[in-house]
CSV table of C-alpha atoms in Angstrom, one decimal:
chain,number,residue,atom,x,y,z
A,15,UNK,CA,31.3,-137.5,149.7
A,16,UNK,CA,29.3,-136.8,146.3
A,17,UNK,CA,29.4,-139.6,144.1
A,18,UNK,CA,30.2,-138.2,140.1
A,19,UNK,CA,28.4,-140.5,138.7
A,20,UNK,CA,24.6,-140.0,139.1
A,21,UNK,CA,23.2,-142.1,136.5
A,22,UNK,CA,22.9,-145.7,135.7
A,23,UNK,CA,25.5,-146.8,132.7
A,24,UNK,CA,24.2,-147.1,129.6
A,25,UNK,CA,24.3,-150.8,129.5
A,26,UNK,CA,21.7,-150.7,132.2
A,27,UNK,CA,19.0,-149.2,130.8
A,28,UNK,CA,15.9,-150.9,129.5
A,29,UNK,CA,16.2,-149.6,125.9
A,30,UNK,CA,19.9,-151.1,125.6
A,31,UNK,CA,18.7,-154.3,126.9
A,32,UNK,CA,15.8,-154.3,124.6
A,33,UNK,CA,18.0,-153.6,121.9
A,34,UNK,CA,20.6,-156.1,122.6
A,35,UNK,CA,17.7,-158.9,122.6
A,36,UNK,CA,16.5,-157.9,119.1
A,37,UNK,CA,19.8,-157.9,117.9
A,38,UNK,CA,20.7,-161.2,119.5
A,39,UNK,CA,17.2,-162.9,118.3
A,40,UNK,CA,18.0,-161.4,114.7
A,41,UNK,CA,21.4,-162.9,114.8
A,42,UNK,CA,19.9,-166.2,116.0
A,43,UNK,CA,17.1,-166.5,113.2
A,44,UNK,CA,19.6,-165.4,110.0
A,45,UNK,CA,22.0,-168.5,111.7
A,46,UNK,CA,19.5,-171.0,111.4
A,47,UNK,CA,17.9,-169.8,108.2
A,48,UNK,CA,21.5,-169.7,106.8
A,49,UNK,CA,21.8,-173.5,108.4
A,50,UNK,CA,18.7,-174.3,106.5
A,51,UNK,CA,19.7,-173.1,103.4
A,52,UNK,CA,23.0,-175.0,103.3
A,53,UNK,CA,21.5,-178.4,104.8
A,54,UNK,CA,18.8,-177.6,101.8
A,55,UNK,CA,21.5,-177.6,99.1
A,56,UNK,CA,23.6,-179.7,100.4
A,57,UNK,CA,20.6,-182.3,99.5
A,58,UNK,CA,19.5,-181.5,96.2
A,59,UNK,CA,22.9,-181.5,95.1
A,60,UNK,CA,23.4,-184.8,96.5
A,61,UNK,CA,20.8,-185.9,93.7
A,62,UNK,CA,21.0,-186.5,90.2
A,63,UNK,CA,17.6,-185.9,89.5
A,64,UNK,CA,18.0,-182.3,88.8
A,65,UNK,CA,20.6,-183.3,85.9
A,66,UNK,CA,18.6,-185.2,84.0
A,67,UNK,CA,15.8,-182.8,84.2
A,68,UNK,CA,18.0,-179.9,82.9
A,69,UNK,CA,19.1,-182.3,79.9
A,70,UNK,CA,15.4,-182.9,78.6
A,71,UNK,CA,14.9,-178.7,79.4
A,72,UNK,CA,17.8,-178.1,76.8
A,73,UNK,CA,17.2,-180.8,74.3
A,74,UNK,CA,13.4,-179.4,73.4
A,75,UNK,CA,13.2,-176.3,71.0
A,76,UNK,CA,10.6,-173.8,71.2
A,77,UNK,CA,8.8,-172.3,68.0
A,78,UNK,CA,7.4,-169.0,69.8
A,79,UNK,CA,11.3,-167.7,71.0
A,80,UNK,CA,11.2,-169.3,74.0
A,81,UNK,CA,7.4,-169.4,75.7
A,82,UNK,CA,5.8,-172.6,76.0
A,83,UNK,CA,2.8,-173.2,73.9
A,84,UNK,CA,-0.3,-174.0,76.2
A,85,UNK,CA,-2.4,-175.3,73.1
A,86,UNK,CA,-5.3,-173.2,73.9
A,87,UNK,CA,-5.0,-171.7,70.2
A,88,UNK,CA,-6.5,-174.9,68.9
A,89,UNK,CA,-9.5,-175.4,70.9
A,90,UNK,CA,-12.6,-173.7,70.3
A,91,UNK,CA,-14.7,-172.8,73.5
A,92,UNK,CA,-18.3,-172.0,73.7
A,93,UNK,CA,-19.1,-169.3,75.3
């Protein structure tokens, strides 16, 4: 008797498996970066550093609409 089915199933193959990894790996490296990013948030917003910083931002006006000066203007350099 003849068997129908003459070729390996697709799951079999090399290219499926190799695709399968890369996919898996993928999966694996946007988890972690994803576990990362949370643990990384999660810290800072733990802190109250960044508050205070953000009230001193806001409480200083800038005269040239909103670019710091670098005070290179006033200085005079030999060249």
């Amino acid at each position: 008797a003849l068997s129908a089915q003459t070729e390996a199933p697709f799951y079999e193959e090399w290219w499926f498996l190799l695709v399968m990894a890369l996919s898996s790996l993928i999966l694996i490296l946007l988890v972690v970066f994803a576990l990362v990013l949370h643990g990384q948030s999660k810290k800072y917003k733990s802190c109250n550093g960044g508050k205070t910083i953000s009230n001193v931002e806001e409480s200083v006006t800038l005269d040239n609409g909103g670019f710091t000066a670098l005070e290179l203007n006033s200085r005079h350099l030999n060249i």
